[in-house]
Coordinates of C-alpha atoms in Angstrom, one line a residue:
M63 CA 18.0 -19.6 14.8
T64 CA 18.2 -17.7 18.1
T65 CA 15.0 -17.9 20.3
L66 CA 14.3 -14.7 22.1
I67 CA 12.9 -15.2 25.6
S68 CA 10.1 -12.9 26.6
T69 CA 10.6 -11.0 29.9
T70 CA 7.1 -9.7 30.2
P71 CA 3.7 -11.3 29.7
V72 CA 2.2 -10.6 26.2
V73 CA -1.5 -9.9 26.4
S74 CA -3.4 -8.0 23.7
I75 CA -7.0 -7.0 22.8
V76 CA -8.6 -9.0 19.9
N77 CA -12.3 -8.5 19.2
R78 CA -12.9 -6.8 22.5
R79 CA -11.3 -9.7 24.4
A80 CA -8.0 -9.9 26.3
V81 CA -6.0 -12.8 24.8
T82 CA -2.5 -14.2 24.6
T83 CA -1.0 -16.8 22.3
S84 CA 0.5 -20.3 22.9
K85 CA 3.8 -18.9 21.4
A86 CA 3.9 -16.0 23.9
I87 CA 3.2 -18.4 26.8
A88 CA 5.9 -20.7 25.6
D89 CA 8.5 -17.9 25.4
Y90 CA 7.5 -16.5 28.8
F91 CA 7.6 -19.8 30.6
H92 CA 10.8 -20.9 28.8
K93 CA 9.1 -23.9 27.1
Q94 CA 9.1 -25.2 23.6
H95 CA 6.1 -24.1 21.6
K96 CA 5.4 -27.6 20.4
N97 CA 5.2 -28.8 24.0
V98 CA 2.7 -26.1 24.9
L99 CA 0.6 -27.1 21.9
Q100 CA 0.7 -30.7 23.0
K101 CA -0.7 -29.7 26.4
I102 CA -3.4 -27.7 24.7
D103 CA -4.3 -30.7 22.5
A104 CA -4.5 -32.9 25.5
L105 CA -7.1 -30.5 27.0
A106 CA -9.3 -30.8 23.9
A107 CA -10.2 -34.4 24.7
E108 CA -11.5 -33.4 28.2
L109 CA -13.3 -30.1 27.4
P110 CA -16.6 -29.4 25.7
A111 CA -15.8 -28.6 22.0
E112 CA -17.6 -25.2 22.2
W113 CA -15.6 -24.1 25.2
Y114 CA -12.4 -25.3 23.8
E115 CA -12.8 -23.5 20.5
L116 CA -13.9 -20.3 22.3
N117 CA -10.9 -20.2 24.6
F118 CA -8.2 -21.9 22.4
K119 CA -8.8 -20.5 18.9
L120 CA -6.6 -21.9 16.2
I121 CA -4.5 -19.1 14.4
Q122 CA -1.4 -18.8 12.3
I123 CA 1.7 -17.0 13.4
E124 CA 4.8 -15.8 11.4
V125 CA 8.1 -17.4 12.5
D126 CA 11.4 -15.8 11.7
L127 CA 13.8 -18.3 10.2
G128 CA 16.7 -15.8 9.8
A129 CA 18.3 -14.4 6.7
G130 CA 15.0 -12.7 5.8
R131 CA 13.1 -16.0 5.7
T132 CA 9.8 -16.6 7.5
R133 CA 7.1 -19.3 7.6
K134 CA 3.6 -19.7 8.9
D135 CA 3.1 -22.0 12.0
P136 CA -0.1 -23.0 13.8
A137 CA -0.7 -21.5 17.2
R138 CA -3.5 -20.9 19.7
E139 CA -5.1 -17.7 20.7
I140 CA -5.9 -18.1 24.4
T141 CA -8.3 -16.3 26.7
R142 CA -7.8 -15.6 30.4
D143 CA -9.9 -18.8 31.2
G144 CA -7.9 -20.8 28.8
F145 CA -4.7 -19.6 30.2
T146 CA -5.8 -20.3 33.8
L147 CA -6.7 -23.9 32.9
L148 CA -3.5 -24.5 30.9
A149 CA -1.2 -22.9 33.5
M150 CA -2.5 -25.3 36.1
G151 CA 0.0 -27.8 34.7
F152 CA 3.0 -25.5 35.1
T153 CA 4.6 -26.3 38.4
G154 CA 7.5 -24.9 40.4
K155 CA 8.1 -21.8 42.6
Q156 CA 9.2 -19.7 39.6
A157 CA 6.2 -20.9 37.5
L158 CA 3.9 -19.6 40.3
V159 CA 5.5 -16.1 40.1
W160 CA 5.1 -16.1 36.3
K161 CA 1.5 -17.2 36.4
L162 CA 0.7 -14.3 38.8
Q163 CA 2.4 -11.8 36.5
Y164 CA 0.4 -13.2 33.5
I165 CA -2.8 -12.8 35.5
E166 CA -1.9 -9.2 36.4
A167 CA -1.3 -8.5 32.6
F168 CA -4.8 -9.9 31.9
N169 CA -6.3 -7.7 34.6
A170 CA -4.6 -4.6 33.2
M171 CA -5.8 -5.3 29.7
E172 CA -9.4 -6.0 30.8
L173 CA -9.4 -2.8 32.9
A174 CA -8.4 -0.9 29.7
L175 CA -11.3 -2.5 27.9
T176 CA -13.9 -1.4 30.5
A177 CA -12.4 2.1 31.1
P178 CA -14.5 4.8 29.5
A179 CA -13.0 6.1 26.3
Q180 CA -11.4 9.5 26.4
P181 CA -13.5 12.1 24.6
R182 CA -11.9 13.2 21.4
E183 CA -11.6 16.9 20.7
R184 CA -13.6 17.7 17.6
L185 CA -13.0 20.6 15.3
T186 CA -14.0 23.9 16.8
P187 CA -16.7 26.1 15.0
A188 CA -13.8 28.4 13.9
Q189 CA -11.9 25.5 12.4
Q190 CA -15.0 24.2 10.6
R191 CA -15.6 27.7 9.1
T192 CA -11.9 27.7 7.9
L193 CA -12.4 24.5 6.1
Q194 CA -15.6 25.7 4.5
E195 CA -13.9 28.9 3.4
A196 CA -11.0 26.9 1.9
V197 CA -13.5 24.8 -0.1
A198 CA -15.2 28.0 -1.3
A199 CA -11.9 29.5 -2.3
R200 CA -10.9 26.4 -4.2
T201 CA -14.1 26.4 -6.3
A202 CA -14.4 30.2 -6.8
G203 CA -13.0 30.2 -10.3
L204 CA -14.9 27.2 -11.6
S205 CA -18.0 27.1 -13.7
D206 CA -21.3 26.1 -12.1
Q207 CA -21.0 22.6 -13.7
Q208 CA -17.5 22.2 -12.4
K209 CA -18.5 23.4 -9.0
H210 CA -21.3 20.8 -9.0
L211 CA -18.6 18.1 -9.4
A212 CA -16.0 19.7 -7.2
F213 CA -17.9 20.0 -3.9
P214 CA -18.6 16.3 -3.5
K215 CA -15.0 15.5 -4.6
L216 CA -13.5 17.8 -1.9
W217 CA -15.8 16.8 0.9
G218 CA -16.0 13.2 -0.1
G219 CA -12.2 13.1 -0.3
V220 CA -11.9 14.5 3.2
K221 CA -14.3 11.8 4.5
T222 CA -12.5 9.0 2.7
T223 CA -9.0 10.1 3.5
F224 CA -9.6 10.7 7.2
R225 CA -12.3 8.0 7.6
V226 CA -15.0 10.2 9.1
P227 CA -18.7 10.3 8.3
S228 CA -18.5 14.2 8.2
Y229 CA -15.8 16.8 8.3
K230 CA -17.3 17.9 11.6
E231 CA -16.2 14.6 13.1
L232 CA -12.5 15.4 12.4
E233 CA -10.3 15.7 15.4
Q234 CA -8.5 19.0 16.1
S235 CA -5.2 17.2 15.6
Q236 CA -6.3 16.5 12.0
F237 CA -7.2 20.0 11.2
E238 CA -4.0 21.1 9.5
D239 CA -3.8 17.9 7.4
A240 CA -7.4 18.3 6.3
L241 CA -6.9 22.0 5.4
S242 CA -3.8 21.1 3.4
F243 CA -5.8 18.3 1.7
V244 CA -8.5 20.8 0.6
Q245 CA -6.0 23.3 -0.6
H246 CA -4.1 20.9 -2.8
Y247 CA -6.6 18.3 -4.0
P248 CA -6.6 18.4 -7.8
L249 CA -9.9 19.5 -9.3
E250 CA -10.9 19.0 -12.9
G251 CA -10.7 22.2 -15.0
E252 CA -8.4 23.9 -12.4
L253 CA -4.8 24.9 -13.1
L254 CA -2.8 24.3 -9.9
L255 CA -0.2 27.0 -9.1
K256 CA 2.9 26.5 -7.0
E257 CA 2.3 27.3 -3.4
T258 CA 5.5 29.3 -2.6
T259 CA 6.5 31.3 -5.6
P260 CA 4.0 32.7 -8.2
A261 CA 4.1 30.7 -11.4
P262 CA 4.7 32.5 -14.6
A263 CA 1.6 33.0 -16.7
A264 CA 1.2 29.9 -18.9
S265 CA 0.4 30.3 -22.5
P266 CA -3.1 29.0 -23.6
L267 CA -3.2 25.3 -24.4
S268 CA -4.1 26.3 -28.0
E269 CA -0.6 27.7 -28.4
L270 CA 1.1 24.5 -27.6
A271 CA 2.8 23.2 -30.8
Y272 CA 4.9 20.1 -31.6
P273 CA 5.6 20.4 -35.4
V274 CA 6.9 17.3 -37.3
D275 CA 10.1 19.1 -38.4
Q276 CA 11.0 19.8 -34.8
W277 CA 10.2 16.2 -33.8
L278 CA 12.3 14.7 -36.7
E279 CA 15.2 17.1 -35.9
A280 CA 15.3 15.9 -32.2
N281 CA 15.0 12.2 -33.3
P282 CA 17.6 11.3 -36.0
A283 CA 16.5 7.7 -36.0
I284 CA 13.0 8.6 -37.0
A285 CA 14.3 11.0 -39.7
K286 CA 16.3 8.1 -41.1
T287 CA 13.2 5.8 -41.3
Q288 CA 11.3 8.6 -43.1
T289 CA 14.1 8.6 -45.7
L290 CA 14.0 4.8 -46.1
Y291 CA 10.3 4.2 -45.9
G292 CA 8.6 7.5 -46.6
A293 CA 6.7 9.8 -44.3
G294 CA 3.6 7.5 -44.3
N295 CA 5.6 4.5 -43.0
L296 CA 7.6 5.9 -40.1
M297 CA 9.1 3.3 -37.8
I298 CA 8.9 3.7 -34.0
C299 CA 11.8 5.5 -32.4
F300 CA 13.4 3.4 -29.6
G301 CA 15.3 6.2 -28.0
D302 CA 14.7 8.0 -24.7
I303 CA 11.0 7.8 -23.9
H304 CA 11.3 11.2 -22.1
Q305 CA 12.4 12.9 -25.3
S306 CA 9.4 11.9 -27.3
A307 CA 6.8 14.5 -28.4
I308 CA 4.0 12.7 -26.6
S309 CA 6.1 12.6 -23.3
Q310 CA 6.8 16.4 -23.7
L311 CA 3.1 17.1 -24.2
L312 CA 2.1 15.1 -21.1
N313 CA 4.8 16.8 -19.0
E314 CA 3.5 20.2 -20.2
L315 CA -0.1 19.3 -19.3
T316 CA 1.0 18.0 -15.9
S317 CA 2.9 21.2 -15.1
R318 CA -0.4 23.0 -15.7
G319 CA -2.2 21.0 -13.1
I320 CA -4.0 18.7 -15.5
N321 CA -4.1 15.0 -14.4
V322 CA -2.9 12.9 -17.3
E323 CA -1.7 9.9 -15.4
A324 CA -3.9 7.5 -17.2
C325 CA -2.6 8.8 -20.6
R326 CA 1.0 8.5 -19.3
L327 CA 0.4 4.9 -18.1
E328 CA -1.2 3.9 -21.4
Y329 CA 1.7 5.5 -23.4
R330 CA 4.3 3.7 -21.3
A331 CA 2.5 0.4 -21.7
L332 CA 2.4 0.8 -25.5
F333 CA 6.0 1.9 -25.6
N334 CA 7.2 -1.1 -23.5
Q335 CA 5.2 -3.5 -25.7
L336 CA 6.6 -2.1 -28.9
T337 CA 10.1 -2.2 -27.5
A338 CA 9.7 -5.8 -26.6
V339 CA 8.5 -6.6 -30.2
H340 CA 11.4 -4.6 -31.6
S341 CA 13.8 -6.6 -29.5
A342 CA 12.3 -9.9 -30.6
I343 CA 12.5 -8.9 -34.2
D344 CA 16.1 -7.8 -33.7
V345 CA 17.0 -11.2 -32.2
A346 CA 15.3 -13.0 -35.1
H347 CA 17.3 -10.9 -37.7
R348 CA 20.5 -11.7 -35.9
A349 CA 19.7 -15.4 -35.9
L350 CA 18.9 -15.3 -39.6
A351 CA 22.1 -13.5 -40.3
R352 CA 24.2 -16.1 -38.5
T353 CA 22.3 -18.8 -40.5
A354 CA 23.1 -17.1 -43.8
T355 CA 26.8 -16.9 -42.8
T356 CA 27.4 -20.3 -41.3
G357 CA 24.8 -22.4 -43.1
L358 CA 22.0 -24.5 -41.7
R359 CA 22.6 -28.1 -40.9
I360 CA 19.7 -30.6 -40.9
G361 CA 20.7 -34.2 -40.2
K362 CA 23.6 -35.0 -42.5
H363 CA 22.9 -32.3 -44.9
E364 CA 24.2 -28.7 -44.8
Y365 CA 22.3 -25.9 -46.5
H366 CA 23.6 -22.4 -47.5

């Protein structure tokens, strides 16, 4: 495994504190991580337990083993004070330069912590009105009961998706995404039309029909079982799931903007389970056929 040597101090913000890690220190000072951990362990015996745990917090890091393999190793999350104490034991002219650079990195990160946050640009009144109008347009064709359900879904969806307490807290950079969300969020009872080209007028759902004759004609295997077992004892067809009548109906409903994902998942689960049972039965039949042909031997006796 090739070890990459860090050329810049690694300091980050964790829980509003500037910290580094024992692994980052080892890489930067060209030391083995296990030796740095030994120095930290030696400090534990001389420091108050509370101070030690606060400034040398035990963590887990992911180590690359190569070939896509990794493992979790123990390490220490170290504060500025912890680093200062630990680095006292690092000697040499080059070590002094590295310590100064690490201290500068801590200074820069702590300065970023104390710097006032840049004010975020919220939606303008015009953008807020545009969102309100988009919601009104989406619910215009719904019944009063459907509107009662649609409004909290749309506004609640905006808050959940963009993690804001109110749509008014959205940033201006999020406006286009929020508007697209409102315009395309699926609502119960609404038929979603394609955005670019007008969709042809769909026939009413009451006109959808999947007669048995058409089903049997498209599935010869099912037609065969009807002949063998009678119409009341049809066997499941183990052909292409996408050619089944149920799948066609679900596709038709989906194309009309009706969310039937739960129905589709349940159908696929049942189909997969029945397919597995069918395969197991087929294996058993083949085993019985071989037994009938070759005979079954138990101990010294052979049975046909």
